[in-house]
mmCIF file of C-alpha atoms and ligand atoms in Angstrom:
data_model
loop_
_atom_site.group_PDB
_atom_site.id
_atom_site.type_symbol
_atom_site.label_atom_id
_atom_site.label_comp_id
_atom_site.label_asym_id
_atom_site.label_seq_id
_atom_site.Cartn_x
_atom_site.Cartn_y
_atom_site.Cartn_z
ATOM 1 C CA MET A 24 94.193 52.043 156.219
ATOM 2 C CA ALA A 25 90.990 51.375 158.806
ATOM 3 C CA SER A 26 90.817 54.158 161.115
ATOM 4 C CA ARG A 27 91.474 53.004 164.662
ATOM 5 C CA THR A 28 88.360 52.387 167.047
ATOM 6 C CA THR A 29 90.395 51.269 169.674
ATOM 7 C CA GLY A 30 93.715 51.787 171.840
ATOM 8 C CA PRO A 31 94.934 54.281 174.089
ATOM 9 C CA ALA A 32 92.472 57.483 174.868
ATOM 10 C CA ALA A 33 93.836 60.642 172.417
ATOM 11 C CA PHE A 34 96.796 62.269 173.569
ATOM 12 C CA ASP A 35 96.558 65.769 175.500
ATOM 13 C CA ALA A 36 96.247 68.640 173.288
ATOM 14 C CA ASP A 37 98.327 71.564 175.651
ATOM 15 C CA THR A 38 100.827 68.525 176.341
ATOM 16 C CA PHE A 39 100.996 67.944 172.410
ATOM 17 C CA ARG A 40 101.994 71.461 171.997
ATOM 18 C CA HIS A 41 104.112 72.062 174.140
ATOM 19 C CA VAL A 42 106.187 68.997 173.066
ATOM 20 C CA VAL A 43 105.929 69.245 169.507
ATOM 21 C CA GLY A 44 107.091 73.003 169.994
ATOM 22 C CA HIS A 45 110.579 71.540 170.603
ATOM 23 C CA LEU A 46 110.421 70.823 166.872
ATOM 24 C CA PRO A 47 112.367 74.008 165.241
ATOM 25 C CA SER A 48 111.003 74.969 162.023
ATOM 26 C CA GLY A 49 111.667 78.132 159.985
ATOM 27 C CA VAL A 50 108.556 80.527 159.297
ATOM 28 C CA THR A 51 107.054 81.165 156.024
ATOM 29 C CA VAL A 52 104.179 83.639 154.812
ATOM 30 C CA VAL A 53 101.674 81.482 152.482
ATOM 31 C CA THR A 54 99.955 83.529 150.019
ATOM 32 C CA THR A 55 97.492 84.172 147.713
ATOM 33 C CA ARG A 56 94.887 85.957 145.438
ATOM 34 C CA THR A 57 91.189 85.650 144.679
ATOM 35 C CA PRO A 58 89.436 87.733 142.625
ATOM 36 C CA GLU A 59 88.321 89.689 145.543
ATOM 37 C CA SER A 60 91.334 90.213 147.448
ATOM 38 C CA ALA A 61 94.774 88.955 148.532
ATOM 39 C CA PHE A 62 95.396 86.616 151.367
ATOM 40 C CA GLY A 63 98.520 85.717 153.511
ATOM 41 C CA MET A 64 99.319 84.058 156.613
ATOM 42 C CA THR A 65 101.769 83.079 158.957
ATOM 43 C CA ALA A 66 102.910 79.527 158.886
ATOM 44 C CA SER A 67 105.361 77.277 159.820
ATOM 45 C CA SER A 68 103.709 73.743 158.735
ATOM 46 C CA VAL A 69 105.385 73.800 155.067
ATOM 47 C CA THR A 70 107.681 72.152 154.031
ATOM 48 C CA SER A 71 109.159 70.245 150.289
ATOM 49 C CA LEU A 72 107.237 66.731 149.531
ATOM 50 C CA SER A 73 108.985 65.682 146.289
ATOM 51 C CA LEU A 74 111.964 66.510 143.969
ATOM 52 C CA ASP A 75 110.729 65.186 140.659
ATOM 53 C CA PRO A 76 108.336 66.307 140.290
ATOM 54 C CA PRO A 77 108.813 69.241 142.442
ATOM 55 C CA MET A 78 106.113 69.763 145.372
ATOM 56 C CA MET A 79 105.507 70.877 148.905
ATOM 57 C CA LEU A 80 102.784 71.111 151.532
ATOM 58 C CA ALA A 81 101.380 73.429 152.754
ATOM 59 C CA CYS A 82 98.885 72.842 156.397
ATOM 60 C CA LEU A 83 96.556 75.336 157.097
ATOM 61 C CA ASN A 84 93.894 75.525 159.196
ATOM 62 C CA ARG A 85 90.710 75.437 158.023
ATOM 63 C CA SER A 86 88.883 77.918 159.991
ATOM 64 C CA SER A 87 91.848 80.396 158.653
ATOM 65 C CA PRO A 88 90.229 82.714 155.706
ATOM 66 C CA THR A 89 93.750 82.245 153.497
ATOM 67 C CA SER A 90 93.021 78.463 153.614
ATOM 68 C CA CYS A 91 89.479 79.072 152.221
ATOM 69 C CA ALA A 92 91.313 81.243 149.732
ATOM 70 C CA VAL A 93 93.873 78.658 149.077
ATOM 71 C CA SER A 94 91.271 76.256 148.009
ATOM 72 C CA GLN A 95 89.541 78.777 145.471
ATOM 73 C CA ALA A 96 92.546 80.276 144.024
ATOM 74 C CA GLY A 97 93.975 77.071 143.687
ATOM 75 C CA ALA A 98 97.568 78.380 143.980
ATOM 76 C CA PHE A 99 99.833 79.724 146.538
ATOM 77 C CA ALA A 100 103.146 80.826 147.039
ATOM 78 C CA VAL A 101 105.351 80.640 150.189
ATOM 79 C CA ASN A 102 107.394 82.955 151.256
ATOM 80 C CA VAL A 103 110.277 82.075 153.369
ATOM 81 C CA LEU A 104 110.741 84.590 156.184
ATOM 82 C CA GLY A 105 114.743 85.648 156.690
ATOM 83 C CA GLU A 106 116.315 87.056 160.040
ATOM 84 C CA GLY A 107 114.875 90.297 161.172
ATOM 85 C CA HIS A 108 111.530 89.315 159.512
ATOM 86 C CA GLU A 109 109.966 88.865 162.787
ATOM 87 C CA HIS A 110 107.280 91.783 161.981
ATOM 88 C CA LEU A 111 106.232 90.326 159.193
ATOM 89 C CA ALA A 112 105.517 86.956 160.967
ATOM 90 C CA GLN A 113 103.564 88.772 163.594
ATOM 91 C CA GLN A 114 101.919 91.141 160.928
ATOM 92 C CA PHE A 115 100.412 88.118 159.147
ATOM 93 C CA ALA A 116 99.565 85.700 161.867
ATOM 94 C CA VAL A 117 96.911 88.204 162.962
ATOM 95 C CA ARG A 118 93.326 88.393 161.288
ATOM 96 C CA SER A 119 93.119 91.844 159.647
ATOM 97 C CA ASP A 120 91.337 93.903 156.634
ATOM 98 C CA ASP A 121 94.546 94.675 155.429
ATOM 99 C CA LYS A 122 97.345 92.383 156.195
ATOM 100 C CA PHE A 123 99.617 93.627 153.425
ATOM 101 C CA ILE A 124 99.918 97.188 155.057
ATOM 102 C CA GLY A 125 103.603 98.224 154.380
ATOM 103 C CA VAL A 126 104.761 95.073 152.965
ATOM 104 C CA ALA A 127 106.689 95.149 149.826
ATOM 105 C CA VAL A 128 104.767 92.854 147.148
ATOM 106 C CA VAL A 129 105.180 91.641 143.908
ATOM 107 C CA GLU A 130 102.963 90.058 141.384
ATOM 108 C CA GLY A 131 103.962 86.160 141.071
ATOM 109 C CA THR A 132 103.951 84.434 138.233
ATOM 110 C CA LEU A 133 100.822 82.876 139.274
ATOM 111 C CA GLY A 134 99.140 85.907 140.048
ATOM 112 C CA VAL A 135 99.625 85.578 143.634
ATOM 113 C CA PRO A 136 101.498 88.704 146.017
ATOM 114 C CA VAL A 137 104.687 87.459 146.451
ATOM 115 C CA LEU A 138 106.695 89.404 149.600
ATOM 116 C CA ALA A 139 109.528 91.725 147.710
ATOM 117 C CA ASP A 140 111.570 91.070 150.637
ATOM 118 C CA ALA A 141 111.568 87.499 151.398
ATOM 119 C CA LEU A 142 114.335 85.040 151.573
ATOM 120 C CA ALA A 143 112.800 82.777 149.161
ATOM 121 C CA HIS A 144 109.769 82.343 147.923
ATOM 122 C CA ILE A 145 108.016 79.258 145.997
ATOM 123 C CA GLU A 146 105.120 79.482 143.759
ATOM 124 C CA CYS A 147 102.793 76.049 143.462
ATOM 125 C CA GLU A 148 99.542 75.081 142.392
ATOM 126 C CA VAL A 149 97.284 73.201 144.308
ATOM 127 C CA VAL A 150 97.329 69.486 143.252
ATOM 128 C CA GLU A 151 95.728 68.112 146.081
ATOM 129 C CA GLU A 152 93.871 68.318 149.136
ATOM 130 C CA VAL A 153 94.035 66.108 152.306
ATOM 131 C CA THR A 154 92.225 66.856 155.223
ATOM 132 C CA GLY A 155 93.716 66.284 158.794
ATOM 133 C CA GLY A 156 92.045 66.740 161.850
ATOM 134 C CA THR A 157 91.415 70.959 161.819
ATOM 135 C CA HIS A 158 93.975 71.395 158.991
ATOM 136 C CA THR A 159 93.450 70.865 154.919
ATOM 137 C CA VAL A 160 97.033 69.909 153.864
ATOM 138 C CA PHE A 161 97.528 71.488 150.616
ATOM 139 C CA LEU A 162 100.030 69.553 148.062
ATOM 140 C CA GLY A 163 101.082 71.841 145.638
ATOM 141 C CA ARG A 164 103.309 71.157 142.267
ATOM 142 C CA VAL A 165 105.982 74.001 142.246
ATOM 143 C CA VAL A 166 105.979 76.355 139.131
ATOM 144 C CA GLU A 167 108.571 79.024 139.857
ATOM 145 C CA ALA A 168 111.330 79.581 143.098
ATOM 146 C CA LYS A 169 113.845 81.622 143.635
ATOM 147 C CA ALA A 170 115.651 82.336 146.475
ATOM 148 C CA GLU A 171 118.521 85.745 147.977
ATOM 149 C CA GLU A 172 121.407 84.756 149.853
ATOM 150 C CA GLY A 173 120.289 85.514 153.842
ATOM 151 C CA SER A 174 119.676 83.897 156.918
ATOM 152 C CA PRO A 175 116.296 82.758 157.435
ATOM 153 C CA LEU A 176 114.161 83.242 160.888
ATOM 154 C CA THR A 177 113.611 79.973 163.059
ATOM 155 C CA TYR A 178 110.462 78.951 165.425
ATOM 156 C CA PHE A 179 111.283 77.054 168.393
ATOM 157 C CA ARG A 180 109.483 76.800 171.617
ATOM 158 C CA GLY A 181 106.856 79.659 170.592
ATOM 159 C CA GLY A 182 110.183 81.927 170.183
ATOM 160 C CA PHE A 183 111.230 83.498 167.123
ATOM 161 C CA GLY A 184 115.378 82.791 166.462
ATOM 162 C CA ARG A 185 118.208 82.916 164.502
ATOM 163 C CA PHE A 186 120.264 79.878 162.320
ATOM 164 C CA GLU A 187 123.588 79.026 162.793
ATOM 165 C CA PHE A 188 125.469 76.588 160.879
ATOM 166 C CA ALA A 189 127.120 74.259 163.591
ATOM 167 C CA ARG A 190 130.761 75.088 162.035
ATOM 168 C CA ASP A 191 131.700 78.445 161.033
ATOM 169 C CA ASP A 192 132.793 79.195 157.597
ATOM 170 C CA GLU A 193 136.491 78.412 158.506
ATOM 171 C CA VAL A 194 136.454 74.752 157.438
ATOM 172 C CA TYR A 195 134.223 75.083 154.299
ATOM 173 C CA GLN A 196 136.522 78.338 152.999
ATOM 174 C CA ARG A 197 139.672 76.292 153.399
ATOM 175 C CA ALA A 198 138.477 73.372 151.293
ATOM 176 C CA ARG A 199 137.032 76.088 148.719
ATOM 177 C CA GLN A 200 140.258 77.510 148.166
ATOM 178 C CA GLN A 201 141.767 74.200 147.401
ATOM 179 C CA LEU A 202 139.658 73.121 144.988
ATOM 180 C CA LEU A 203 139.903 76.642 143.441
ATOM 181 C CA GLU A 204 143.528 76.168 143.195
ATOM 182 C CA ARG A 205 143.238 72.841 141.655
ATOM 183 C CA MET A 206 144.993 70.326 144.470
ATOM 184 C CA TYR A 207 142.257 67.873 143.103
ATOM 185 C CA ALA A 208 142.140 66.208 139.969
ATOM 186 C CA ALA A 209 139.365 66.509 137.859
ATOM 187 C CA ASP A 210 136.769 63.600 137.958
ATOM 188 C CA ALA A 211 138.361 62.836 140.899
ATOM 189 C CA VAL A 212 136.378 60.897 143.932
ATOM 190 C CA LEU A 213 137.143 63.099 147.256
ATOM 191 C CA GLN A 214 136.710 61.049 150.039
ATOM 192 C CA LEU A 215 135.081 62.174 153.528
ATOM 193 C CA ASP A 216 138.078 60.625 155.262
ATOM 194 C CA ASP A 217 140.824 61.952 153.094
ATOM 195 C CA LEU A 218 139.313 65.459 152.602
ATOM 196 C CA ALA A 219 139.258 65.710 157.255
ATOM 197 C CA HIS A 220 142.279 64.677 157.177
ATOM 198 C CA ARG A 221 143.953 66.817 154.716
ATOM 199 C CA LEU A 222 142.432 69.998 156.728
ATOM 200 C CA ARG A 223 143.143 68.095 159.995
ATOM 201 C CA VAL A 224 139.198 68.661 160.869
ATOM 202 C CA GLU A 225 136.585 66.036 162.579
ATOM 203 C CA LYS A 226 134.998 64.440 159.734
ATOM 204 C CA SER A 227 131.418 66.418 160.318
ATOM 205 C CA ALA A 228 133.098 69.563 159.591
ATOM 206 C CA ALA A 229 134.184 68.199 156.128
ATOM 207 C CA PHE A 230 131.303 66.760 155.724
ATOM 208 C CA TYR A 231 129.305 70.182 156.421
ATOM 209 C CA ALA A 232 132.274 71.630 153.799
ATOM 210 C CA LEU A 233 131.389 68.864 150.891
ATOM 211 C CA THR A 234 127.416 69.911 151.073
ATOM 212 C CA ARG A 235 128.089 73.513 150.445
ATOM 213 C CA LEU A 236 130.852 72.610 147.571
ATOM 214 C CA THR A 237 128.164 70.622 146.085
ATOM 215 C CA ALA A 238 126.144 73.476 146.147
ATOM 216 C CA ASP A 239 128.256 75.627 144.728
ATOM 217 C CA GLY A 240 128.450 73.171 141.878
ATOM 218 C CA LEU A 241 132.450 72.670 142.160
ATOM 219 C CA ILE A 242 131.620 69.181 143.149
ATOM 220 C CA ARG A 243 128.772 66.419 142.193
ATOM 221 C CA ARG A 244 127.111 63.409 144.301
ATOM 222 C CA ASP A 245 127.820 61.072 141.979
ATOM 223 C CA PRO A 246 125.140 57.402 143.191
ATOM 224 C CA ASP A 247 127.828 54.861 142.980
ATOM 225 C CA ARG A 248 131.237 56.978 143.144
ATOM 226 C CA GLY A 249 130.383 59.311 145.579
ATOM 227 C CA TYR A 250 131.784 63.155 145.984
ATOM 228 C CA VAL A 251 133.163 63.540 142.290
ATOM 229 C CA ILE A 252 135.571 67.126 141.656
ATOM 230 C CA VAL A 253 133.661 68.895 138.514
ATOM 231 C CA PRO A 254 136.088 69.214 135.758
ATOM 232 C CA PHE A 255 136.641 72.692 134.488
ATOM 233 C CA ASP A 256 138.445 73.976 131.582
ATOM 234 C CA THR A 257 138.179 76.503 128.821
ATOM 235 C CA ARG A 258 135.975 74.973 126.733
ATOM 236 C CA THR A 259 133.002 74.899 130.115
ATOM 237 C CA SER A 260 133.845 78.779 130.579
ATOM 238 C CA ASP A 261 133.797 79.012 126.747
ATOM 239 C CA GLU A 262 130.773 77.652 126.482
ATOM 240 C CA THR A 263 129.002 79.390 129.064
ATOM 241 C CA PHE A 264 129.986 82.996 128.752
ATOM 242 C CA ASP A 265 129.180 82.741 124.968
ATOM 243 C CA ALA A 266 126.041 81.246 125.954
ATOM 244 C CA ARG A 267 124.950 84.564 128.334
ATOM 245 C CA CYS A 268 126.362 86.559 125.158
ATOM 246 C CA ALA A 269 124.075 85.358 123.327
ATOM 247 C CA ILE A 270 121.432 85.838 124.976
ATOM 248 C CA GLU A 271 122.047 89.556 125.740
ATOM 249 C CA LEU A 272 123.017 90.222 122.314
ATOM 250 C CA GLY A 273 119.528 88.875 121.777
ATOM 251 C CA VAL A 274 117.724 90.868 124.423
ATOM 252 C CA ILE A 275 119.471 94.008 123.183
ATOM 253 C CA ASP A 276 117.911 93.306 119.537
ATOM 254 C CA MET A 277 114.719 93.018 120.969
ATOM 255 C CA VAL A 278 114.263 95.695 123.492
ATOM 256 C CA VAL A 279 116.829 98.570 123.171
ATOM 257 C CA GLY A 280 115.420 101.957 122.401
ATOM 258 C CA ARG A 281 112.021 100.831 124.105
ATOM 259 C CA VAL A 282 113.405 100.263 127.603
ATOM 260 C CA PRO A 283 110.626 102.274 129.857
ATOM 261 C CA GLN A 284 112.520 104.643 132.434
ATOM 262 C CA ASP A 285 112.179 102.764 135.750
ATOM 263 C CA GLU A 286 113.674 99.876 134.112
ATOM 264 C CA LEU A 287 116.877 101.763 132.789
ATOM 265 C CA ALA A 288 117.243 103.542 136.494
ATOM 266 C CA ASP A 289 117.027 99.848 138.043
ATOM 267 C CA LEU A 290 119.526 98.616 135.997
ATOM 268 C CA ARG A 291 121.789 101.849 136.750
ATOM 269 C CA ILE A 292 121.365 101.005 139.933
ATOM 270 C CA ARG A 293 122.561 97.397 139.568
ATOM 271 C CA PHE A 294 125.566 98.777 137.562
ATOM 272 C CA GLU A 295 126.707 101.049 140.313
ATOM 273 C CA ALA A 296 126.186 98.426 142.884
ATOM 274 C CA MET A 297 128.173 96.129 141.302
ATOM 275 C CA ALA A 298 131.239 99.136 140.426
ATOM 276 C CA ALA A 299 131.855 99.989 143.917
ATOM 277 C CA LEU A 300 133.234 96.259 144.663
ATOM 278 C CA LEU A 301 135.831 96.490 142.195
ATOM 279 C CA VAL A 302 138.275 99.351 143.615
ATOM 280 C CA GLY A 303 141.629 99.718 141.334
ATOM 281 C CA ASP A 304 142.032 96.151 140.205
ATOM 282 C CA ARG A 305 141.155 94.232 143.303
ATOM 283 C CA PHE A 306 137.859 92.796 144.359
ATOM 284 C CA VAL A 307 136.596 94.280 147.544
ATOM 285 C CA ASP A 308 134.765 91.115 148.532
ATOM 286 C CA PHE A 309 134.366 88.278 145.563
ATOM 287 C CA ASP A 310 131.253 86.775 147.032
ATOM 288 C CA ARG A 311 129.334 89.926 146.696
ATOM 289 C CA TYR A 312 130.398 91.145 143.471
ATOM 290 C CA LEU A 313 129.805 87.425 141.982
ATOM 291 C CA ASP A 314 126.297 88.213 143.410
ATOM 292 C CA ALA A 315 126.118 92.340 142.231
ATOM 293 C CA ASN A 316 127.652 90.875 138.500
ATOM 294 C CA TYR A 317 124.493 88.062 138.321
ATOM 295 C CA ALA A 318 121.798 90.929 139.839
ATOM 296 C CA PHE A 319 123.700 93.206 136.781
ATOM 297 C CA HIS A 320 123.529 90.528 134.202
ATOM 298 C CA GLU A 321 119.987 89.413 135.240
ATOM 299 C CA GLY A 322 118.774 92.605 135.148
ATOM 300 C CA VAL A 323 119.695 92.894 131.791
ATOM 301 C CA VAL A 324 118.121 89.915 130.646
ATOM 302 C CA SER A 325 114.762 90.575 132.542
ATOM 303 C CA LEU A 326 114.444 93.772 130.537
ATOM 304 C CA ALA A 327 113.038 91.430 127.610
ATOM 305 C CA HIS A 328 110.214 90.495 130.136
ATOM 306 C CA ASN A 329 110.843 87.088 128.530
ATOM 307 C CA GLY A 330 110.293 84.255 131.649
ATOM 308 C CA ALA A 331 112.153 81.528 128.864
ATOM 309 C CA LEU A 332 114.985 83.842 128.634
ATOM 310 C CA THR A 333 115.439 84.487 132.257
ATOM 311 C CA ALA A 334 115.349 80.678 133.250
ATOM 312 C CA ALA A 335 117.605 79.821 130.289
ATOM 313 C CA PHE A 336 120.105 82.541 131.895
ATOM 314 C CA GLY A 337 119.235 81.234 135.371
ATOM 315 C CA ARG A 338 120.565 77.650 134.022
ATOM 316 C CA LEU A 339 123.953 78.592 132.968
ATOM 317 C CA SER A 340 125.394 78.561 136.455
ATOM 318 C CA ILE A 341 127.325 81.344 135.633
ATOM 319 C CA LYS A 342 128.798 81.734 139.362
ATOM 320 C CA THR A 343 129.937 78.386 139.284
ATOM 321 C CA VAL A 344 132.192 79.126 136.258
ATOM 322 C CA MET A 345 133.327 82.764 137.916
ATOM 323 C CA THR A 346 134.111 81.006 141.199
ATOM 324 C CA ARG A 347 136.257 78.676 139.456
ATOM 325 C CA SER A 348 138.082 81.231 137.606
ATOM 326 C CA PHE A 349 137.940 84.304 139.116
ATOM 327 C CA GLY A 350 137.429 83.789 142.676
ATOM 328 C CA VAL A 351 140.819 82.312 142.578
ATOM 329 C CA THR A 352 142.441 85.849 143.161
ATOM 330 C CA PRO A 353 141.498 89.297 144.233
ATOM 331 C CA VAL A 354 143.301 90.263 141.737
ATOM 332 C CA THR A 355 140.839 91.250 138.218
ATOM 333 C CA SER A 356 140.532 94.053 135.978
ATOM 334 C CA GLN A 357 138.787 97.462 135.690
ATOM 335 C CA LYS A 358 138.159 96.845 132.498
ATOM 336 C CA PHE A 359 135.395 94.293 132.961
ATOM 337 C CA ILE A 360 133.862 97.445 134.800
ATOM 338 C CA ASP A 361 134.416 99.357 131.772
ATOM 339 C CA ALA A 362 132.625 97.014 129.318
ATOM 340 C CA GLN A 363 129.628 96.751 131.788
ATOM 341 C CA ARG A 364 129.619 100.155 131.987
ATOM 342 C CA ARG A 365 129.460 100.673 128.194
ATOM 343 C CA ILE A 366 126.810 97.720 127.979
ATOM 344 C CA THR A 367 124.386 100.037 130.698
ATOM 345 C CA GLU A 368 125.202 103.230 128.594
ATOM 346 C CA GLY A 369 124.299 101.698 125.487
ATOM 347 C CA ILE A 370 120.930 100.461 126.744
ATOM 348 C CA GLU A 371 120.478 104.260 128.455
ATOM 349 C CA GLN A 372 121.217 106.170 125.058
ATOM 350 C CA GLY A 373 119.051 103.058 122.968
ATOM 351 C CA ASP A 374 122.178 102.439 121.277
ATOM 352 C CA PRO A 375 121.830 98.501 120.366
ATOM 353 C CA ASP A 376 125.044 98.904 118.343
ATOM 354 C CA ALA A 377 127.224 99.974 121.199
ATOM 355 C CA ALA A 378 125.500 98.121 123.524
ATOM 356 C CA SER A 379 126.260 94.558 121.692
ATOM 357 C CA ALA A 380 129.761 95.744 120.930
ATOM 358 C CA ALA A 381 130.266 96.552 124.192
ATOM 359 C CA VAL A 382 128.562 92.756 125.269
ATOM 360 C CA TYR A 383 131.187 91.215 122.843
ATOM 361 C CA ARG A 384 133.888 92.789 124.677
ATOM 362 C CA TYR A 385 133.083 91.725 127.564
ATOM 363 C CA THR A 386 132.997 88.325 126.537
ATOM 364 C CA ARG A 387 136.281 88.373 125.056
ATOM 365 C CA LEU A 388 137.879 89.969 127.982
ATOM 366 C CA ALA A 389 136.018 87.134 130.509
ATOM 367 C CA LYS A 390 136.865 84.249 128.332
ATOM 368 C CA GLN A 391 140.842 85.550 127.963
ATOM 369 C CA ARG A 392 140.985 86.022 132.005
ATOM 370 C CA VAL A 393 139.801 82.884 132.595
ATOM 371 C CA ARG A 394 142.576 81.390 130.523
ATOM 372 C CA GLN A 395 145.223 83.474 132.321
ATOM 373 C CA ILE A 396 144.179 82.534 135.340
ATOM 374 C CA LEU A 397 143.821 78.625 134.617
ATOM 375 C CA ALA A 398 147.653 79.150 133.432
ATOM 376 C CA GLN A 399 148.484 80.642 136.421
ATOM 377 C CA THR A 400 147.005 78.048 138.864
ATOM 378 C CA GLY A 401 148.210 74.767 137.064
ATOM 379 C CA GLY A 402 147.131 72.508 139.011
ATOM 380 C CA LEU A 403 146.474 68.832 138.368
ATOM 381 C CA LEU A 404 143.528 69.559 135.729
HETATM 382 C C1 FMN B 28 105.309 81.047 163.901
HETATM 383 C C2 FMN B 28 103.811 80.970 163.487
HETATM 384 C C3 FMN B 28 103.516 79.725 162.856
HETATM 385 C C4 FMN B 28 102.766 79.650 162.282
HETATM 386 N N1 FMN B 28 102.149 77.941 161.646
HETATM 387 C C5 FMN B 28 100.665 77.943 161.135
HETATM 388 C C6 FMN B 28 100.501 76.716 160.410
HETATM 389 O O1 FMN B 28 101.267 76.142 159.812
HETATM 390 N N2 FMN B 28 99.512 76.693 160.016
HETATM 391 C C7 FMN B 28 98.177 77.615 160.235
HETATM 392 O O2 FMN B 28 96.842 77.192 159.800
HETATM 393 N N3 FMN B 28 98.492 78.466 161.014
HETATM 394 C C8 FMN B 28 99.880 78.578 161.485
HETATM 395 N N4 FMN B 28 100.055 80.357 162.258
HETATM 396 C C9 FMN B 28 98.865 80.710 162.862
HETATM 397 C C10 FMN B 28 98.427 81.553 161.906
HETATM 398 O O3 FMN B 28 99.707 82.418 161.023
HETATM 399 C C11 FMN B 28 97.084 82.799 162.334
HETATM 400 O O4 FMN B 28 96.052 82.165 162.927
HETATM 401 C C12 FMN B 28 96.801 83.494 161.194
HETATM 402 O O5 FMN B 28 95.804 84.351 161.861
HETATM 403 C C13 FMN B 28 95.950 82.748 159.948
HETATM 404 O O6 FMN B 28 95.497 84.043 159.302
HETATM 405 P P1 FMN B 28 93.897 84.330 158.560
HETATM 406 O O7 FMN B 28 93.189 83.482 159.503
HETATM 407 O O8 FMN B 28 93.756 85.812 158.049
HETATM 408 O O9 FMN B 28 94.058 83.521 157.138
HETATM 409 C C14 FMN B 28 101.073 80.027 162.681
HETATM 410 C C15 FMN B 28 101.310 81.208 163.274
HETATM 411 C C16 FMN B 28 102.759 81.420 163.779
HETATM 412 C C17 FMN B 28 103.245 82.874 164.922
#
């Protein structure tokens, strides 16, 4: 399109800054590395661009050293800051010789620095640079992305703040419990109006619950039918647990006996954090147990330092399967912790047979437990 040469005079920049400050945003730190140095800058003009292929865009001032470095490196990471990270936002918004001083950093897949405490990080390869006013718009193809549980830091009218869902979690929790107790038939369509009616809440609250349940994998959004209950049966859970078992057995075969001390120590910490959340035969807090259990098994798989295996593990939707089975009741069994303790000890002692036997046992226990729970819950499936 031809650029305009006539029309109203350019809008006054100060007024624009004031008005555009009313557009709330998250806060990120965009990081990169050149052969000389690591760079990072606070940036809120960052957003997702496309899902297929996954792409991001970041608008960085051309005069900023970080912007030049991203251009030179052809890669960047978007580190999404969490609640309480104001100090990081401030540190990376001021020009300095060592922006990373006192900041925990790990190296990302693309060799760029990734902030270890960030709520999420997304690594991108630059595929295009577009100039817009004083800024370069970097279009990036996503090559790695990972998120942690937590709340984001927000930015509005020049100040940092907290994010709050418009609705508290209560409606979502009730809807989730109904789904877990199988009050809805598998593959049935869940209408927004029906859900609102059943829960006796406003449609907007029911919509919020649907969105979260979709993210949990309990419901899926079908383009033609709407929200559909994802079926769940023992075949689904057996396949998932067997796939995890196969991955872990492969890892044990590859690495046990050669795992460095710091990685053994990390695995032990993950195990103890999980074990603390199962007291007697009850979960202290199921959602926290679920995260800790995931972190433990991810720790086992990552001993292989094989990105393809870790990614395959991530794609198993273990959390969804566990939510749909174990999440129905706070009651469980210490046998699960015992089996996982033996996995840990087998790896620590360099004994692949003991570790593999424990993985088989843990898998058998999980499969049996799902059968028991589904038999008790009954429902419409
Ligand atoms: C909350 C916040 C958001 C910011 N967003 C951007 C942005 O999107 N793009 C940009 O170029 N600068 C942005 N800045 C300013 C840069 O962080 C700042 O200029 C920084 O010093 C640039 O780092 P560098 O000059 O060392 O590369 C933001 C600053 C703050 C505090």
